[in-house]
């Protein structure tokens, strides 16, 4: 039985901890803050509750597998998963609206044809077929296996773009922008594509064509809500860890990783405590570099060094509303700004006057004081700390005003219903997760300008990383996958190639 020390209690770290405990190891988690879940947080006040991290779950099979592999109780025995239908409603700048059914390609095609005109649905449907091919080509190496030593092969673009004649030349789309312009050929369909990218913290202006897998995942596997809020999923994973005898130490800031004979041998805490361990699991390359100074952690696998402050962050506005939610309200509405493709241009305007806003209205009694009130969450993907001075209250409040104004296109009389609001910016994200500038990690993407994260193993024997800043990247599902990969590498060794 090995002693394993885990740095941080984020979703990826807890997923690894639970699996390693079941494998017979003695696991202890050291978390800098006073709670678990990483970015999966909840804000509560006056009987209202709000998810301040992810509001919906894709690929629930990842957490179903975690619960199957770590005990007899399945996921659905500890949380209630609800498939959201319609999956989302979309409000475009020209006033067009469309609601898309959940996990139904035929239904989506029909809805788009009716709302945007004949042919629009077929173009989106054909795009999803190509996106599925990109998914099939990249699913295993990007999500289910440790990062290949020759990771450069993953830079080949997997999206089968349609040939496009332009200026007497035949070209193929290499970016989401080119897919929108050349293949979807409707600014509203292009915005629909860009909105999916923004939801994952991916800049649609620079994203590779392979980011087409992001809308495909939602259309193919559905979007799900966790009754009581997604924070309930974090609670369930934490409690599963506790039942498997994982020890949690909150308020325990790690200041160094100890080495002995060239191998990770434990942790040093801010209060001077030394924790001995046979294996250490960290939560992000950016943090490990500070904990293991002077050491090259990844060598040729260090595919994204010091890049977290270049990634977008999020502004979240929690709204406590007077008045009941109308019975036919949609769970998620996306209200598009005038330029979704360019919203995250760090070196240009750095954010449009009216951003693309995701409006979540769960209609969950657990999140409101009574039936005469409603809790609503607005989310916008924004440049992280490099793009704005989010610590300045006037900047945060002015941006929140623009988000509310945009959301009112989806929720009439919204401003008149507001009792109070709570504005959370990348400053809060940095405080809660430690990510530089409050950046949010994107999922791994293949292609020439894709996003790959450093591998789960490091050049220091016995030192591993799990979570959104490690392979296979950010998002609830991807974090759970990273935990599975780390557990496999620790238990089976470097020959581990993923579950079959």
Short mmCIF file of C-alpha atoms in Angstrom, two decimals:
data_model
loop_
_atom_site.label_atom_id
_atom_site.label_comp_id
_atom_site.label_asym_id
_atom_site.label_seq_id
_atom_site.Cartn_x
_atom_site.Cartn_y
_atom_site.Cartn_z
CA UNK A 1 0.00 0.00 0.00
CA UNK A 2 1.63 3.24 -1.17
CA UNK A 3 1.21 6.64 0.46
CA UNK A 4 -0.17 9.12 -2.08
CA UNK A 5 -0.39 12.87 -1.50
CA UNK A 6 -2.78 14.83 -3.73
CA UNK A 7 -2.44 18.60 -4.11
CA UNK A 8 -5.85 20.24 -4.36
CA UNK A 9 -9.43 19.00 -4.16
CA UNK A 10 -10.62 19.86 -7.67
CA UNK A 11 -12.74 17.43 -9.65
CA UNK A 12 -9.80 15.81 -11.46
CA UNK A 13 -7.81 15.44 -8.26
CA UNK A 14 -10.75 13.89 -6.39
CA UNK A 15 -11.46 11.53 -9.30
CA UNK A 16 -7.86 10.33 -9.11
CA UNK A 17 -7.97 10.08 -5.31
CA UNK A 18 -11.10 7.90 -5.27
CA UNK A 19 -9.70 5.51 -7.89
CA UNK A 20 -6.33 5.27 -6.16
CA UNK A 21 -7.96 4.58 -2.78
CA UNK A 22 -9.98 1.74 -4.27
CA UNK A 23 -6.74 0.34 -5.71
CA UNK A 24 -5.52 -0.09 -2.15
CA UNK A 25 -3.42 3.01 -1.62
CA UNK A 26 -3.47 5.37 1.34
CA UNK A 27 -4.53 8.72 -0.14
CA UNK A 28 -4.49 12.17 1.47
CA UNK A 29 -5.67 15.40 -0.21
CA UNK A 30 -4.22 18.80 0.74
CA UNK A 31 -6.44 21.71 -0.33
CA UNK A 32 -5.40 25.36 -0.02
CA UNK A 33 -8.99 26.65 0.39
CA UNK A 34 -11.67 25.56 2.81
CA UNK A 35 -13.75 23.44 0.45
CA UNK A 36 -13.62 20.93 -2.39
CA UNK A 37 -14.64 21.13 -6.04
CA UNK A 38 -12.13 23.58 -7.55
CA UNK A 39 -14.09 25.80 -9.93
CA UNK A 40 -17.33 23.89 -9.25
CA UNK A 41 -18.62 26.29 -6.62
CA UNK A 42 -21.93 27.53 -5.23
CA UNK A 43 -22.91 30.98 -4.02
CA UNK A 44 -25.74 31.18 -1.46
CA UNK A 45 -27.59 34.11 0.03
CA UNK A 46 -31.08 34.78 1.40
CA UNK A 47 -32.38 31.36 0.39
CA UNK A 48 -31.04 31.63 -3.17
CA UNK A 49 -28.31 29.35 -4.52
CA UNK A 50 -26.31 29.60 -7.74
CA UNK A 51 -23.79 27.43 -9.57
CA UNK A 52 -20.84 29.74 -10.22
CA UNK A 53 -18.95 27.15 -12.26
CA UNK A 54 -20.37 24.83 -14.91
CA UNK A 55 -24.17 24.92 -15.07
CA UNK A 56 -24.66 21.77 -17.15
CA UNK A 57 -22.90 18.44 -17.61
CA UNK A 58 -21.92 16.75 -20.86
CA UNK A 59 -20.60 13.19 -21.15
CA UNK A 60 -22.07 12.00 -17.83
CA UNK A 61 -20.64 8.55 -18.67
CA UNK A 62 -17.32 9.79 -17.29
CA UNK A 63 -18.76 10.13 -13.78
CA UNK A 64 -20.92 7.06 -14.12
CA UNK A 65 -17.71 5.12 -14.80
CA UNK A 66 -16.02 6.74 -11.78
CA UNK A 67 -18.81 5.61 -9.46
CA UNK A 68 -18.96 2.11 -10.95
CA UNK A 69 -15.19 1.69 -10.55
CA UNK A 70 -15.08 3.02 -6.99
CA UNK A 71 -18.01 1.27 -5.35
CA UNK A 72 -21.36 -0.42 -5.56
CA UNK A 73 -23.48 2.74 -5.54
CA UNK A 74 -24.03 4.08 -9.09
CA UNK A 75 -23.95 7.80 -9.80
CA UNK A 76 -27.74 8.03 -10.06
CA UNK A 77 -28.07 6.71 -6.51
CA UNK A 78 -26.39 9.82 -5.10
CA UNK A 79 -27.41 12.57 -7.55
CA UNK A 80 -30.37 13.05 -9.86
CA UNK A 81 -29.42 13.66 -13.49
CA UNK A 82 -32.01 15.38 -15.68
CA UNK A 83 -31.63 15.53 -19.45
CA UNK A 84 -32.36 19.14 -20.41
CA UNK A 85 -34.90 19.50 -23.22
CA UNK A 86 -34.75 21.66 -25.20
CA UNK A 87 -31.00 21.55 -24.93
CA UNK A 88 -30.77 25.29 -25.48
CA UNK A 89 -32.53 28.29 -26.93
CA UNK A 90 -30.60 30.72 -29.13
CA UNK A 91 -31.36 34.42 -29.64
CA UNK A 92 -29.45 35.98 -32.55
CA UNK A 93 -28.73 39.65 -33.11
CA UNK A 94 -31.29 39.93 -35.93
CA UNK A 95 -34.06 38.82 -33.58
CA UNK A 96 -34.26 35.25 -34.88
CA UNK A 97 -34.78 32.63 -32.19
CA UNK A 98 -34.51 28.85 -32.23
CA UNK A 99 -34.80 26.15 -29.57
CA UNK A 100 -32.78 22.99 -30.21
CA UNK A 101 -33.91 19.59 -28.91
CA UNK A 102 -31.53 17.53 -26.82
CA UNK A 103 -29.49 14.76 -28.49
CA UNK A 104 -31.58 14.65 -31.68
CA UNK A 105 -29.82 15.46 -34.93
CA UNK A 106 -33.05 15.15 -36.92
CA UNK A 107 -34.86 17.41 -34.46
CA UNK A 108 -32.09 20.01 -34.61
CA UNK A 109 -32.13 19.99 -38.42
CA UNK A 110 -35.91 20.49 -38.48
CA UNK A 111 -35.79 23.28 -35.88
CA UNK A 112 -33.07 25.17 -37.77
CA UNK A 113 -34.90 24.83 -41.08
CA UNK A 114 -38.06 26.24 -39.54
CA UNK A 115 -36.33 29.14 -37.77
CA UNK A 116 -33.55 30.09 -40.20
CA UNK A 117 -34.95 28.95 -43.52
CA UNK A 118 -34.87 25.83 -45.65
CA UNK A 119 -31.37 24.49 -46.08
CA UNK A 120 -29.96 25.85 -42.83
CA UNK A 121 -30.69 22.63 -40.97
CA UNK A 122 -29.13 20.51 -43.68
CA UNK A 123 -25.93 22.56 -43.61
CA UNK A 124 -25.70 22.22 -39.83
CA UNK A 125 -26.52 18.52 -40.05
CA UNK A 126 -23.81 17.94 -42.65
CA UNK A 127 -21.38 19.86 -40.45
CA UNK A 128 -22.23 17.54 -37.53
CA UNK A 129 -21.43 14.52 -39.71
CA UNK A 130 -17.97 15.95 -40.39
CA UNK A 131 -17.60 16.86 -36.71
CA UNK A 132 -18.37 13.25 -35.82
CA UNK A 133 -15.52 12.12 -38.05
CA UNK A 134 -13.17 14.49 -36.23
CA UNK A 135 -14.49 13.11 -32.92
CA UNK A 136 -13.91 9.50 -34.01
CA UNK A 137 -10.37 10.32 -35.08
CA UNK A 138 -9.40 12.09 -31.87
CA UNK A 139 -11.56 10.64 -29.08
CA UNK A 140 -9.14 7.97 -27.92
CA UNK A 141 -5.76 9.76 -28.20
CA UNK A 142 -7.11 13.04 -26.83
CA UNK A 143 -9.43 11.79 -24.09
CA UNK A 144 -8.83 8.17 -23.17
CA UNK A 145 -5.06 7.66 -23.40
CA UNK A 146 -2.07 9.33 -21.76
CA UNK A 147 -0.53 11.96 -23.99
CA UNK A 148 1.59 10.27 -26.63
CA UNK A 149 5.37 10.84 -26.36
CA UNK A 150 5.29 11.91 -30.02
CA UNK A 151 2.43 14.31 -29.34
CA UNK A 152 3.28 16.26 -32.52
CA UNK A 153 1.18 13.79 -34.52
CA UNK A 154 -1.89 15.18 -32.76
CA UNK A 155 -1.26 18.49 -34.50
CA UNK A 156 -2.64 17.05 -37.72
CA UNK A 157 -6.05 18.55 -38.42
CA UNK A 158 -8.68 15.80 -37.99
CA UNK A 159 -11.67 17.79 -39.29
CA UNK A 160 -12.57 16.72 -42.87
CA UNK A 161 -13.19 20.18 -44.26
CA UNK A 162 -15.14 20.67 -47.47
CA UNK A 163 -13.00 22.00 -50.38
CA UNK A 164 -13.68 25.68 -50.98
CA UNK A 165 -12.71 27.67 -54.03
CA UNK A 166 -11.37 31.11 -53.15
CA UNK A 167 -9.35 33.46 -55.34
CA UNK A 168 -8.78 30.77 -57.96
CA UNK A 169 -7.48 28.41 -55.30
CA UNK A 170 -9.08 25.46 -53.56
CA UNK A 171 -8.77 25.67 -49.79
CA UNK A 172 -10.06 23.80 -46.77
CA UNK A 173 -11.21 25.30 -43.50
CA UNK A 174 -8.53 25.27 -40.83
CA UNK A 175 -10.35 27.37 -38.22
CA UNK A 176 -13.85 27.69 -36.80
CA UNK A 177 -14.16 31.06 -38.54
CA UNK A 178 -13.53 29.46 -41.91
CA UNK A 179 -16.02 26.68 -41.19
CA UNK A 180 -18.62 29.32 -40.38
CA UNK A 181 -17.93 31.36 -43.51
CA UNK A 182 -17.30 28.61 -46.07
CA UNK A 183 -19.39 25.65 -44.89
CA UNK A 184 -22.27 27.01 -42.80
CA UNK A 185 -22.74 30.13 -44.95
CA UNK A 186 -25.17 31.81 -42.57
CA UNK A 187 -24.03 34.26 -39.88
CA UNK A 188 -26.53 32.80 -37.44
CA UNK A 189 -25.23 29.26 -37.94
CA UNK A 190 -21.71 30.64 -37.57
CA UNK A 191 -22.72 32.30 -34.30
CA UNK A 192 -24.22 29.00 -33.14
CA UNK A 193 -20.85 27.36 -33.75
CA UNK A 194 -18.92 30.15 -32.04
CA UNK A 195 -21.27 30.04 -29.05
CA UNK A 196 -20.38 26.41 -28.41
CA UNK A 197 -16.69 27.30 -28.46
CA UNK A 198 -17.16 30.21 -26.04
CA UNK A 199 -19.03 27.96 -23.61
CA UNK A 200 -15.90 25.79 -23.33
CA UNK A 201 -13.57 28.76 -22.89
CA UNK A 202 -12.29 28.43 -26.44
CA UNK A 203 -11.64 31.57 -28.47
CA UNK A 204 -13.67 31.10 -31.68
CA UNK A 205 -11.46 33.62 -33.46
CA UNK A 206 -8.38 31.41 -33.16
CA UNK A 207 -9.81 27.94 -32.54
CA UNK A 208 -8.81 25.15 -34.95
CA UNK A 209 -11.39 23.41 -37.11
CA UNK A 210 -11.14 20.44 -34.75
CA UNK A 211 -13.12 22.48 -32.19
CA UNK A 212 -16.10 21.23 -34.21
CA UNK A 213 -16.13 18.32 -31.74
CA UNK A 214 -17.49 20.66 -29.03
CA UNK A 215 -20.99 21.11 -30.49
CA UNK A 216 -20.88 17.48 -31.64
CA UNK A 217 -20.45 16.24 -28.05
CA UNK A 218 -23.55 18.09 -26.93
CA UNK A 219 -25.66 17.00 -29.89
CA UNK A 220 -24.52 13.36 -29.67
CA UNK A 221 -24.46 12.75 -25.92
CA UNK A 222 -26.89 15.37 -24.66
CA UNK A 223 -26.70 18.01 -21.96
CA UNK A 224 -27.63 17.17 -18.40
CA UNK A 225 -28.55 19.07 -15.25
CA UNK A 226 -27.76 17.84 -11.75
CA UNK A 227 -30.77 18.38 -9.53
CA UNK A 228 -29.81 20.82 -6.79
CA UNK A 229 -27.09 22.30 -8.99
CA UNK A 230 -23.86 20.93 -10.46
CA UNK A 231 -22.21 21.58 -7.10
CA UNK A 232 -24.10 18.45 -6.01
CA UNK A 233 -21.88 16.41 -8.34
CA UNK A 234 -18.80 17.77 -6.56
CA UNK A 235 -20.38 16.86 -3.23
CA UNK A 236 -21.07 13.33 -4.43
CA UNK A 237 -17.49 12.83 -5.63
CA UNK A 238 -16.12 14.23 -2.34
CA UNK A 239 -18.34 11.92 -0.30
CA UNK A 240 -17.31 8.96 -2.43
CA UNK A 241 -13.68 9.79 -1.64
CA UNK A 242 -14.43 10.00 2.09
CA UNK A 243 -16.21 6.63 2.01
CA UNK A 244 -13.12 5.14 0.37
CA UNK A 245 -11.02 6.45 3.29
CA UNK A 246 -9.41 9.37 1.43
CA UNK A 247 -8.20 11.92 4.00
CA UNK A 248 -8.91 15.60 3.33
CA UNK A 249 -6.92 18.46 4.83
CA UNK A 250 -8.48 21.87 4.09
CA UNK A 251 -6.68 25.15 4.64
CA UNK A 252 -3.46 23.25 3.90
CA UNK A 253 -1.37 25.21 1.42
CA UNK A 254 1.39 23.23 -0.25
CA UNK A 255 4.62 25.22 -0.65
CA UNK A 256 6.93 22.57 -2.02
CA UNK A 257 7.25 19.04 -3.39
CA UNK A 258 9.95 17.06 -1.63
CA UNK A 259 12.37 14.87 -3.54
CA UNK A 260 14.57 12.01 -2.42
CA UNK A 261 17.01 10.24 -4.70
CA UNK A 262 15.52 12.08 -7.68
CA UNK A 263 11.95 10.96 -6.94
CA UNK A 264 8.94 12.76 -5.48
CA UNK A 265 8.88 11.92 -1.79
CA UNK A 266 6.24 14.15 -0.20
CA UNK A 267 5.06 17.70 0.43
CA UNK A 268 5.96 20.69 2.52
CA UNK A 269 3.07 22.80 3.82
CA UNK A 270 2.94 26.52 4.56
CA UNK A 271 2.90 25.89 8.32
CA UNK A 272 6.17 23.93 8.07
CA UNK A 273 4.58 20.49 8.20
CA UNK A 274 6.36 17.83 6.15
CA UNK A 275 4.20 15.10 4.60
CA UNK A 276 5.97 11.97 3.45
CA UNK A 277 4.58 10.17 0.39
CA UNK A 278 5.58 7.59 -2.18
CA UNK A 279 3.68 9.38 -4.96
CA UNK A 280 2.50 12.97 -5.42
CA UNK A 281 -0.41 14.05 -7.63
CA UNK A 282 -0.46 17.76 -8.48
CA UNK A 283 -3.21 19.85 -10.01
CA UNK A 284 -1.53 21.95 -12.67
CA UNK A 285 1.84 22.42 -14.37
CA UNK A 286 1.76 26.16 -13.61
CA UNK A 287 1.56 25.37 -9.90
CA UNK A 288 4.03 22.49 -9.93
CA UNK A 289 6.72 24.66 -11.51
CA UNK A 290 6.61 26.86 -8.42
CA UNK A 291 6.62 23.82 -6.11
CA UNK A 292 9.55 22.13 -7.84
CA UNK A 293 11.78 25.07 -8.77
CA UNK A 294 14.70 24.47 -11.08
CA UNK A 295 13.35 21.16 -12.37
CA UNK A 296 12.32 20.45 -15.96
CA UNK A 297 8.99 18.72 -15.47
CA UNK A 298 8.00 17.71 -18.96
CA UNK A 299 10.85 17.98 -21.44
CA UNK A 300 9.50 17.54 -24.96
CA UNK A 301 6.02 16.88 -23.58
CA UNK A 302 5.77 20.42 -22.20
CA UNK A 303 3.38 21.48 -24.96
CA UNK A 304 1.78 24.47 -23.24
CA UNK A 305 4.32 26.09 -20.92
CA UNK A 306 3.17 29.09 -18.91
CA UNK A 307 0.16 29.58 -21.20
CA UNK A 308 -2.68 29.62 -18.68
CA UNK A 309 -2.78 33.43 -18.48
CA UNK A 310 -3.41 33.57 -22.24
CA UNK A 311 -6.65 31.62 -21.97
CA UNK A 312 -10.04 33.25 -21.39
CA UNK A 313 -11.81 33.55 -18.08
CA UNK A 314 -15.46 34.02 -17.13
CA UNK A 315 -17.68 36.64 -15.61
CA UNK A 316 -20.67 35.20 -13.74
CA UNK A 317 -23.61 37.29 -12.56
CA UNK A 318 -25.93 35.69 -10.01
CA UNK A 319 -29.39 37.24 -10.09
CA UNK A 320 -31.95 36.92 -7.30
CA UNK A 321 -35.31 37.64 -8.94
CA UNK A 322 -38.74 38.43 -7.57
CA UNK A 323 -41.56 36.68 -9.37
CA UNK A 324 -42.04 33.08 -10.43
CA UNK A 325 -40.29 31.52 -13.41
CA UNK A 326 -42.75 31.10 -16.27
CA UNK A 327 -43.66 27.40 -16.80
CA UNK A 328 -42.37 27.24 -20.39
CA UNK A 329 -39.00 28.91 -19.66
CA UNK A 330 -35.98 27.19 -21.19
CA UNK A 331 -33.17 26.04 -18.93
CA UNK A 332 -30.37 27.61 -21.03
CA UNK A 333 -30.62 30.47 -23.50
CA UNK A 334 -27.64 31.82 -25.44
CA UNK A 335 -27.96 35.50 -26.37
CA UNK A 336 -25.44 36.43 -29.05
CA UNK A 337 -23.46 39.63 -29.13
CA UNK A 338 -22.71 41.40 -32.40
CA UNK A 339 -19.29 39.74 -32.86
CA UNK A 340 -18.94 36.34 -31.13
CA UNK A 341 -15.95 35.47 -33.31
CA UNK A 342 -13.95 38.46 -32.08
CA UNK A 343 -15.09 38.80 -28.47
CA UNK A 344 -11.82 37.53 -27.01
CA UNK A 345 -9.43 39.55 -29.16
CA UNK A 346 -6.88 40.41 -26.48
CA UNK A 347 -5.01 42.74 -28.76
CA UNK A 348 -8.05 44.42 -30.32
CA UNK A 349 -11.18 45.65 -28.64
CA UNK A 350 -10.89 43.04 -25.89
CA UNK A 351 -14.62 42.40 -25.62
CA UNK A 352 -17.71 43.67 -27.39
CA UNK A 353 -20.03 46.27 -25.78
CA UNK A 354 -22.70 43.57 -25.70
CA UNK A 355 -21.12 40.15 -25.10
CA UNK A 356 -22.52 36.72 -25.86
CA UNK A 357 -24.29 35.67 -22.66
CA UNK A 358 -25.45 32.27 -21.48
CA UNK A 359 -28.60 32.56 -19.38
CA UNK A 360 -29.27 29.61 -17.04
CA UNK A 361 -32.73 29.37 -15.50
CA UNK A 362 -32.81 25.93 -13.83
CA UNK A 363 -36.29 26.22 -12.33
CA UNK A 364 -35.01 24.08 -9.44
CA UNK A 365 -36.88 24.56 -6.13
CA UNK A 366 -33.62 23.83 -4.28
CA UNK A 367 -32.12 27.04 -5.65
CA UNK A 368 -34.78 29.56 -4.57
CA UNK A 369 -36.43 30.51 -1.29
CA UNK A 370 -39.98 29.86 -2.57
CA UNK A 371 -42.11 29.58 -5.71
CA UNK A 372 -42.46 33.38 -5.93
CA UNK A 373 -38.76 33.87 -6.65
CA UNK A 374 -36.21 32.65 -9.18
CA UNK A 375 -32.43 32.26 -9.28
CA UNK A 376 -30.75 32.99 -12.62
CA UNK A 377 -27.08 32.78 -13.61
CA UNK A 378 -25.56 34.80 -16.45
CA UNK A 379 -22.17 33.73 -17.81
CA UNK A 380 -19.89 35.36 -20.36
CA UNK A 381 -16.49 34.17 -21.53
CA UNK A 382 -14.04 37.07 -21.36
CA UNK A 383 -10.34 37.84 -21.62
CA UNK A 384 -8.70 36.77 -18.37
CA UNK A 385 -6.53 38.98 -16.18
CA UNK A 386 -4.42 40.12 -19.11
CA UNK A 387 -7.38 41.59 -20.95
CA UNK A 388 -9.10 43.63 -18.23
CA UNK A 389 -8.46 44.90 -14.74
CA UNK A 390 -11.22 42.76 -13.29
CA UNK A 391 -10.22 43.77 -9.76
CA UNK A 392 -11.57 47.27 -10.44
CA UNK A 393 -15.20 47.28 -9.19
CA UNK A 394 -16.34 49.82 -11.79
CA UNK A 395 -15.11 47.60 -14.65
CA UNK A 396 -16.76 44.48 -13.25
CA UNK A 397 -20.07 46.23 -12.52
CA UNK A 398 -20.19 47.97 -15.91
CA UNK A 399 -19.60 44.67 -17.68
CA UNK A 400 -22.30 43.02 -15.56
CA UNK A 401 -24.68 45.81 -16.63
CA UNK A 402 -24.02 44.92 -20.27
CA UNK A 403 -24.60 41.25 -19.53
CA UNK A 404 -27.96 42.01 -17.91
CA UNK A 405 -28.94 44.20 -20.87
CA UNK A 406 -28.11 41.35 -23.25
CA UNK A 407 -29.97 38.79 -21.13
CA UNK A 408 -33.10 40.94 -21.17
CA UNK A 409 -33.49 39.99 -24.84
CA UNK A 410 -34.23 36.49 -23.52
CA UNK A 411 -35.94 37.36 -20.23
CA UNK A 412 -38.32 40.31 -20.61
CA UNK A 413 -38.49 42.75 -17.68
CA UNK A 414 -35.40 41.14 -16.21
CA UNK A 415 -34.00 44.34 -14.68
CA UNK A 416 -37.29 45.18 -12.97
CA UNK A 417 -37.31 41.75 -11.29
CA UNK A 418 -33.81 41.94 -9.78
CA UNK A 419 -33.73 41.98 -5.96
CA UNK A 420 -29.94 41.89 -5.84
CA UNK A 421 -27.02 40.52 -7.80
CA UNK A 422 -23.57 39.07 -7.15
CA UNK A 423 -20.84 39.65 -9.75
CA UNK A 424 -17.96 37.20 -9.97
CA UNK A 425 -14.98 37.77 -12.25
CA UNK A 426 -11.67 36.06 -13.09
CA UNK A 427 -10.40 37.54 -9.82
CA UNK A 428 -12.67 35.14 -7.94
CA UNK A 429 -11.57 32.25 -10.16
CA UNK A 430 -7.91 32.97 -9.43
CA UNK A 431 -8.61 33.16 -5.71
CA UNK A 432 -10.51 29.86 -5.67
CA UNK A 433 -8.43 27.80 -8.11
CA UNK A 434 -5.04 29.52 -8.22
CA UNK A 435 -5.11 29.76 -12.03
CA UNK A 436 -3.07 32.75 -13.21
CA UNK A 437 -5.36 35.65 -14.15
CA UNK A 438 -8.44 33.55 -13.39
CA UNK A 439 -8.11 31.69 -16.68
CA UNK A 440 -10.37 28.71 -17.41
CA UNK A 441 -8.68 25.70 -19.04
CA UNK A 442 -10.07 24.65 -22.43
CA UNK A 443 -10.41 21.00 -23.44
CA UNK A 444 -7.67 19.38 -25.51
CA UNK A 445 -8.03 19.98 -29.25
CA UNK A 446 -6.02 18.57 -32.13
CA UNK A 447 -4.97 20.45 -35.24
CA UNK A 448 -2.29 22.92 -36.26
CA UNK A 449 -3.36 25.59 -33.76
CA UNK A 450 -4.91 23.15 -31.32
CA UNK A 451 -4.67 23.10 -27.56
CA UNK A 452 -2.73 20.30 -25.93
CA UNK A 453 -2.01 20.26 -22.22
CA UNK A 454 1.07 18.81 -20.54
CA UNK A 455 1.00 15.09 -19.90
CA UNK A 456 -0.24 13.53 -16.67
CA UNK A 457 3.19 12.09 -15.95
CA UNK A 458 6.25 14.28 -15.43
CA UNK A 459 10.01 13.95 -15.76
CA UNK A 460 10.18 13.56 -11.97
CA UNK A 461 9.45 9.91 -11.06
CA UNK A 462 6.44 9.62 -8.78
CA UNK A 463 5.05 13.06 -9.69
CA UNK A 464 1.81 13.27 -11.71
CA UNK A 465 -0.78 15.92 -12.56
CA UNK A 466 -4.57 15.76 -12.81
CA UNK A 467 -7.18 18.41 -13.55
CA UNK A 468 -8.08 20.92 -16.22
CA UNK A 469 -4.55 22.22 -16.86
CA UNK A 470 -3.30 18.70 -17.55
CA UNK A 471 -4.13 16.28 -20.34
CA UNK A 472 -6.92 16.05 -21.58
CA UNK A 473 -7.80 19.58 -20.50
CA UNK A 474 -10.66 21.55 -19.01
CA UNK A 475 -14.34 20.89 -18.46
CA UNK A 476 -16.11 18.62 -15.99
CA UNK A 477 -15.91 15.53 -18.18
CA UNK A 478 -12.28 16.11 -19.14
CA UNK A 479 -11.29 16.62 -15.50
CA UNK A 480 -12.82 13.26 -14.63
CA UNK A 481 -10.91 11.67 -17.49
CA UNK A 482 -7.64 13.14 -16.24
CA UNK A 483 -8.22 11.50 -12.86
CA UNK A 484 -8.75 8.13 -14.53
CA UNK A 485 -5.54 8.53 -16.55
CA UNK A 486 -3.47 9.42 -13.48
CA UNK A 487 -4.85 6.47 -11.53
CA UNK A 488 -3.99 4.16 -14.42
CA UNK A 489 -0.44 5.51 -14.67
CA UNK A 490 0.15 5.16 -10.92
CA UNK A 491 -1.33 1.67 -10.65
CA UNK A 492 -0.12 0.13 -13.91
CA UNK A 493 2.95 2.23 -14.63
CA UNK A 494 4.11 4.00 -17.79
CA UNK A 495 2.89 1.15 -19.97
CA UNK A 496 -0.72 2.12 -19.19
CA UNK A 497 -2.56 3.02 -22.39
CA UNK A 498 -6.05 3.79 -21.16
CA UNK A 499 -9.13 1.69 -20.48
CA UNK A 500 -10.17 -0.66 -23.22
#
